[in-house]
PDB file of C-alpha atoms in Angstrom:
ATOM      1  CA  UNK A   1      47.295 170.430 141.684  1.00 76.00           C
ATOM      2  CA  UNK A   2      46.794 173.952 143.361  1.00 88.00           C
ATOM      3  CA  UNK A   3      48.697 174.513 146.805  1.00 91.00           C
ATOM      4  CA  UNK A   4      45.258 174.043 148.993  1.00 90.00           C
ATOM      5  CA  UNK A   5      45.236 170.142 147.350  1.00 90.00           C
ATOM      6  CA  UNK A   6      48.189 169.698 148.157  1.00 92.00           C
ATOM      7  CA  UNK A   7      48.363 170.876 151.780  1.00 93.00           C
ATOM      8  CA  UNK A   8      44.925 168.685 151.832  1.00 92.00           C
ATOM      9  CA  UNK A   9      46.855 165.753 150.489  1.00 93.00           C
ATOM     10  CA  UNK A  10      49.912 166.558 152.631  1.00 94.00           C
ATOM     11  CA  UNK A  11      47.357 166.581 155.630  1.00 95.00           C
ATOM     12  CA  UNK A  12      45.615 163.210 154.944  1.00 95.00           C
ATOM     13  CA  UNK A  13      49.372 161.650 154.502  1.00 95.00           C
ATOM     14  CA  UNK A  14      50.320 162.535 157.255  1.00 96.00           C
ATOM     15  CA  UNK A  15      47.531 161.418 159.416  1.00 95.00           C
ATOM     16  CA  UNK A  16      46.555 158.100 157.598  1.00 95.00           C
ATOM     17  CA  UNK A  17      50.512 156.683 156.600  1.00 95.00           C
ATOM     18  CA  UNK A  18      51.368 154.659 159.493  1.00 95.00           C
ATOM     19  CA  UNK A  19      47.531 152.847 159.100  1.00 95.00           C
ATOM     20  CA  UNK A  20      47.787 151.952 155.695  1.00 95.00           C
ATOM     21  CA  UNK A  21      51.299 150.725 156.460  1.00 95.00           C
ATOM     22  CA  UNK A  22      50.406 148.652 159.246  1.00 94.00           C
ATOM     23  CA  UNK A  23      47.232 147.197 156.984  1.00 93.00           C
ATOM     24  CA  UNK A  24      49.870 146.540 154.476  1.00 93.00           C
ATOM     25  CA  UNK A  25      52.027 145.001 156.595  1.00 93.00           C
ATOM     26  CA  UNK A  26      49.846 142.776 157.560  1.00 90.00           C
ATOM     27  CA  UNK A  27      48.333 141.947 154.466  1.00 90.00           C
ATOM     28  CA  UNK A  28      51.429 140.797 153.041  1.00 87.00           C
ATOM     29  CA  UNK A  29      54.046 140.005 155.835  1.00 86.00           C
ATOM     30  CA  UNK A  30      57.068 141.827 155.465  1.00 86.00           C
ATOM     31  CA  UNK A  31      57.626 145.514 156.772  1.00 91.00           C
ATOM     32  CA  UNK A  32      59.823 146.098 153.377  1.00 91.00           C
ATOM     33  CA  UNK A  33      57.397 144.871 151.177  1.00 90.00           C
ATOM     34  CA  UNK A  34      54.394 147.212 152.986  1.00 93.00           C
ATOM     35  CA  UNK A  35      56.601 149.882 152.829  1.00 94.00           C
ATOM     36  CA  UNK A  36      56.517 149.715 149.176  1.00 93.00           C
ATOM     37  CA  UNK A  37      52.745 148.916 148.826  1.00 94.00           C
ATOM     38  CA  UNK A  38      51.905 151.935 151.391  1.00 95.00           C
ATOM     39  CA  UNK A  39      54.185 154.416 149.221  1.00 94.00           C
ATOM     40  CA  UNK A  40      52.188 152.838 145.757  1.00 93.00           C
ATOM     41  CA  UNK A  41      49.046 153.583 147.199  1.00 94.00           C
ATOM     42  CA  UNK A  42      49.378 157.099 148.338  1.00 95.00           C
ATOM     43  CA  UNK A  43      51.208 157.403 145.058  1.00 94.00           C
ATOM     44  CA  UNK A  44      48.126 156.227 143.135  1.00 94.00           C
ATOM     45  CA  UNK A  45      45.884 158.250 145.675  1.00 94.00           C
ATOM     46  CA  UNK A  46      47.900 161.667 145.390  1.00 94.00           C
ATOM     47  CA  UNK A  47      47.707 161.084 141.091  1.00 93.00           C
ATOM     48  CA  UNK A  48      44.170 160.713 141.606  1.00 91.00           C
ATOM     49  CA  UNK A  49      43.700 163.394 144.199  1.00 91.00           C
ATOM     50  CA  UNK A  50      41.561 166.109 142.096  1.00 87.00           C
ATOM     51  CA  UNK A  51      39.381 163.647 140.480  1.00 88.00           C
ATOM     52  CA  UNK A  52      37.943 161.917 144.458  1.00 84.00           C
ATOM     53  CA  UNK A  53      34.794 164.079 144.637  1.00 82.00           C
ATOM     54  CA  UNK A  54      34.386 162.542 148.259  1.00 86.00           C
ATOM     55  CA  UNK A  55      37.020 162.600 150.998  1.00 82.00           C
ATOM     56  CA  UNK A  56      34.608 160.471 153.556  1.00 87.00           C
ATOM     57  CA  UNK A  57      35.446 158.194 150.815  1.00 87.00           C
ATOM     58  CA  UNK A  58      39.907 158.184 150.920  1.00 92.00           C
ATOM     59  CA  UNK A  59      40.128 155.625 153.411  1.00 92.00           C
ATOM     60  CA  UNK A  60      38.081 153.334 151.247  1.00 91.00           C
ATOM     61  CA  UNK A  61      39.594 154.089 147.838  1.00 92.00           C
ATOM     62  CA  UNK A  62      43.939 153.770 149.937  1.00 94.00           C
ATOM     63  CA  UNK A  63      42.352 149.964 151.391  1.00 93.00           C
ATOM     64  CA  UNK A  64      40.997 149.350 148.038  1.00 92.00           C
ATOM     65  CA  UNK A  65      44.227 150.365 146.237  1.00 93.00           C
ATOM     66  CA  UNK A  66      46.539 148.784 148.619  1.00 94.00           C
ATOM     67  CA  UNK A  67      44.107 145.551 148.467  1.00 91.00           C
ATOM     68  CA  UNK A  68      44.531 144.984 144.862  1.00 90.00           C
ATOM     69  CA  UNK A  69      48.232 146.016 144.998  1.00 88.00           C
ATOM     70  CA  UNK A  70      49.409 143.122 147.877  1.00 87.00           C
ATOM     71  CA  UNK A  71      47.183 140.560 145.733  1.00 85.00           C
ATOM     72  CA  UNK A  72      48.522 141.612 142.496  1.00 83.00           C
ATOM     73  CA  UNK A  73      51.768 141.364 143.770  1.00 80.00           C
ATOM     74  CA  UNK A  74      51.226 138.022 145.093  1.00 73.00           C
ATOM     75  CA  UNK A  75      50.230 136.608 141.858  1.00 73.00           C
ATOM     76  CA  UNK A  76      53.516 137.024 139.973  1.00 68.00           C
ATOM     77  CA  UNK A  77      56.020 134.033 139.669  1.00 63.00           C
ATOM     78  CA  UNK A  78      59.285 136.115 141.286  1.00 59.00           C
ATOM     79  CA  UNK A  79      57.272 137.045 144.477  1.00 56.00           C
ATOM     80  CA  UNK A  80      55.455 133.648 145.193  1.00 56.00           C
ATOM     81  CA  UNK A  81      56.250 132.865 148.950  1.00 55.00           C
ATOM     82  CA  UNK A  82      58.711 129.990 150.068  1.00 60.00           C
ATOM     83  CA  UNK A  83      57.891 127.825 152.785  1.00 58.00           C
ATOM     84  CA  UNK A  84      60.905 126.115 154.449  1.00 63.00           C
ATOM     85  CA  UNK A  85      60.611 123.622 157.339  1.00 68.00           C
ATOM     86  CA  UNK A  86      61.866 125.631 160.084  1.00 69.00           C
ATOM     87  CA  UNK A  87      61.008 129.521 160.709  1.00 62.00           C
ATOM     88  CA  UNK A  88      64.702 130.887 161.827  1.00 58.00           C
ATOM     89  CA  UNK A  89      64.846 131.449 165.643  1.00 60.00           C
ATOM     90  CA  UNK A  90      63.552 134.777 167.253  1.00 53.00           C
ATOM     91  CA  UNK A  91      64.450 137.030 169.934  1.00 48.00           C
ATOM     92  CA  UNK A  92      62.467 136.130 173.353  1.00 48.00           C
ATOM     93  CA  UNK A  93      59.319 138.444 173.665  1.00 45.00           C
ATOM     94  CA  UNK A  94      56.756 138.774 176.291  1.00 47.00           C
ATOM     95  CA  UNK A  95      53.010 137.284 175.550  1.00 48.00           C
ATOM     96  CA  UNK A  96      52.130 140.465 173.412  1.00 54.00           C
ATOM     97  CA  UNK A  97      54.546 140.238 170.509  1.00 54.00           C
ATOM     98  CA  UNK A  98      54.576 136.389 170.623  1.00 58.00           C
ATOM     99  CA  UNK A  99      51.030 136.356 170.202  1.00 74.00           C
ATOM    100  CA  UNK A 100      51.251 138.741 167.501  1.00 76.00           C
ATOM    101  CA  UNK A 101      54.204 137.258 165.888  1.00 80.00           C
ATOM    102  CA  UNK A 102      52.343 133.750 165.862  1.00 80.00           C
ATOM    103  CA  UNK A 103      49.404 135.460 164.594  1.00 81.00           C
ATOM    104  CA  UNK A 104      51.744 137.334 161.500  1.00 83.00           C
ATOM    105  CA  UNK A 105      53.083 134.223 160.661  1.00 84.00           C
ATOM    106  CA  UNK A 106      50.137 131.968 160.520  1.00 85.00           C
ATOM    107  CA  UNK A 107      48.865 134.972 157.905  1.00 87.00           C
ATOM    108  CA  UNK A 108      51.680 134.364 155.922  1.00 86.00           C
ATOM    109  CA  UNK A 109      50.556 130.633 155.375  1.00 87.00           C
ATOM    110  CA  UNK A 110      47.160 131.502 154.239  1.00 89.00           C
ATOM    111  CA  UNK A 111      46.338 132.487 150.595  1.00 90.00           C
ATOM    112  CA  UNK A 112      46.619 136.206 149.467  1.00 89.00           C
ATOM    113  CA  UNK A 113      42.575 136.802 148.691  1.00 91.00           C
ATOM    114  CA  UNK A 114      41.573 135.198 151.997  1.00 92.00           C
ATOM    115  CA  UNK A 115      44.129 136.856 153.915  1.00 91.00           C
ATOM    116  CA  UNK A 116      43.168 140.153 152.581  1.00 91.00           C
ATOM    117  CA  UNK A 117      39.144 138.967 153.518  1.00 93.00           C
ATOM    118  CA  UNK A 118      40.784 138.436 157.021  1.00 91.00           C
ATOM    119  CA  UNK A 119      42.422 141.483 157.586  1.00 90.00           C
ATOM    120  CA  UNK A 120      39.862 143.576 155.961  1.00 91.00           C
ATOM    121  CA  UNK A 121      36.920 141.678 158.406  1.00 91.00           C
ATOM    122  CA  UNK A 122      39.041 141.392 161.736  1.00 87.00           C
ATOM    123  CA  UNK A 123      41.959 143.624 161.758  1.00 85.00           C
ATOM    124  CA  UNK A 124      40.651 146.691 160.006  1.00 87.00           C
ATOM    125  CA  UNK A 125      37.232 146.248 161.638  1.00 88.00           C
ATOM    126  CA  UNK A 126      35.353 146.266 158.426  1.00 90.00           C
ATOM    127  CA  UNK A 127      31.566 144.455 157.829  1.00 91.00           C
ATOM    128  CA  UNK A 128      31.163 142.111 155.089  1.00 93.00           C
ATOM    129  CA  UNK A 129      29.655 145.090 152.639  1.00 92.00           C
ATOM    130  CA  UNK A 130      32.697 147.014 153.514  1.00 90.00           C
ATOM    131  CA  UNK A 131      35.138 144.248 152.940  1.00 91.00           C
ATOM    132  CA  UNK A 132      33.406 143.475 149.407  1.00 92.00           C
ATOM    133  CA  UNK A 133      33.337 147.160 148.605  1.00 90.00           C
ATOM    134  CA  UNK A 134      36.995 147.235 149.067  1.00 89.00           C
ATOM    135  CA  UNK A 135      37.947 143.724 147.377  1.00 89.00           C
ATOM    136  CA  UNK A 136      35.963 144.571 144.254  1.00 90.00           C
ATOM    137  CA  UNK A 137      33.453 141.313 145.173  1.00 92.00           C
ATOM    138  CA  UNK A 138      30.425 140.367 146.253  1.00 94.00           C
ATOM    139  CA  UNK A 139      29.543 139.991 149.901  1.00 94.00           C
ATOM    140  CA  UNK A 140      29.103 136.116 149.188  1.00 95.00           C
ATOM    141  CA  UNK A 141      32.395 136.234 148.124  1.00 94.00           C
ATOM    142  CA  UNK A 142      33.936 137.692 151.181  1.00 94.00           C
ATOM    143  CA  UNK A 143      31.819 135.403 153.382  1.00 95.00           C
ATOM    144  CA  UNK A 144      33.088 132.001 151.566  1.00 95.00           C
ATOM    145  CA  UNK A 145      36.975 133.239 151.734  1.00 94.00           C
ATOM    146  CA  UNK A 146      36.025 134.331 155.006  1.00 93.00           C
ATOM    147  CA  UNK A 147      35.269 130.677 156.163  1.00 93.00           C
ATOM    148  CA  UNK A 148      38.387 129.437 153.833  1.00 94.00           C
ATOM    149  CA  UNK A 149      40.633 131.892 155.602  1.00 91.00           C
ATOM    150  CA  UNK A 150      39.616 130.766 159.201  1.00 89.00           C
ATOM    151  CA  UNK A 151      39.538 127.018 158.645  1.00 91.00           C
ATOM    152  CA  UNK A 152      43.330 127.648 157.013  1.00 90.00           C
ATOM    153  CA  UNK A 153      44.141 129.740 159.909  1.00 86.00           C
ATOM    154  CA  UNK A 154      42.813 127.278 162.711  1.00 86.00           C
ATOM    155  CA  UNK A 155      44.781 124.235 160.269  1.00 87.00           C
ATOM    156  CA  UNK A 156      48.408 126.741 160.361  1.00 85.00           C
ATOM    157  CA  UNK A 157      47.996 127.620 164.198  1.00 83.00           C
ATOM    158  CA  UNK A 158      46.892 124.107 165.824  1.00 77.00           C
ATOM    159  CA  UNK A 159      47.735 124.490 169.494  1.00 63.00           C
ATOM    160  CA  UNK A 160      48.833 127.718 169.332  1.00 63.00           C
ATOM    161  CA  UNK A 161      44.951 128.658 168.685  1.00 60.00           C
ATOM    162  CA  UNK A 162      44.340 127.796 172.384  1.00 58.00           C
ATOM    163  CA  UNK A 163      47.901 130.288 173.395  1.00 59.00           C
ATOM    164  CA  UNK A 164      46.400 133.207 171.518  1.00 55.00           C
ATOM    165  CA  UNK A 165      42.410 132.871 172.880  1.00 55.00           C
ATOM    166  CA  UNK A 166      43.988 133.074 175.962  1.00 59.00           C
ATOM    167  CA  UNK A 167      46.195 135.459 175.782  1.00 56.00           C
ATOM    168  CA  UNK A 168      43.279 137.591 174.056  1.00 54.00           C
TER     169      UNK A 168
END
């Protein structure tokens, strides 16, 4: 790669790495984990750098490659996710981080396609042709685990549902 693709790659790293790191966190739940999926994708993106004939198109391709990466991830046996009966105590927050927190960890419960549908839809802001581009699927697709994802979500967050509408 010649020095002005680099200092073009440089430039989009350094404006887009704390996004794709906070979409991969919460895609997958655990800054560590994001950390690694953020660093694979801009890995993947910076290989790929000279052959991306349009650069309105990065910020697809990154979500498309971090998408696939968190769900690939999730599929083999070593990183399958325990659930244990009680979540270990946390430090007291005010109503913004609780409400987030509760929101994180109700993510966690719901499975890896539909929680990528649900970040895609209502975290990243993205439309249903948007969030298929990006998932590799069909818009049906995204609209079924769409519906999935919700009814898991309402299931996981019960009461708290009611906390977070009104603290939104």
């Amino acid at each position: 790669m010649d020095a002005a693709a680099e200092q073009a790659f440089a430039e989009y790293f350094r404006a887009r790495r704390d996004a794709v790191r906070r979409t991969a966190y919460l895609l997958c739940g655990d800054w560590h984990r994001a950390d690694d999926h953020a660093q694979a994708a801009f890995v993947a993106l910076h290989r790929h750098w000279s052959r991306i004939r349009d650069p309105q198109a990065l910020d697809a391709w990154v979500r498309r490659t971090l998408v696939r990466a968190v769900v690939d991830e999730s599929r083999r046996p070593w990183r399958r996710e325990r659930f244990v009966e009680r979540l270990p105590e946390s430090a007291a927050a005010g109503p913004d981080v609780a409400t987030r927190t509760t929101l994180v960890e109700a993510l966690r419960s719901v499975p890896p396609r539909q929680r990528a549908v649900l970040v895609l839809r209502y975290l990243e802001g993205l439309d249903v042709a948007g969030a298929a581009e990006a998932l590799g699927c069909s818009p049906g697709t995204v609209k079924s685990q769409t519906a999935h994802g919700l009814a898991a979500l309402r299931a996981t967050l019960g009461d708290s549902l009611d906390d977070l509408r009104a603290a939104g």
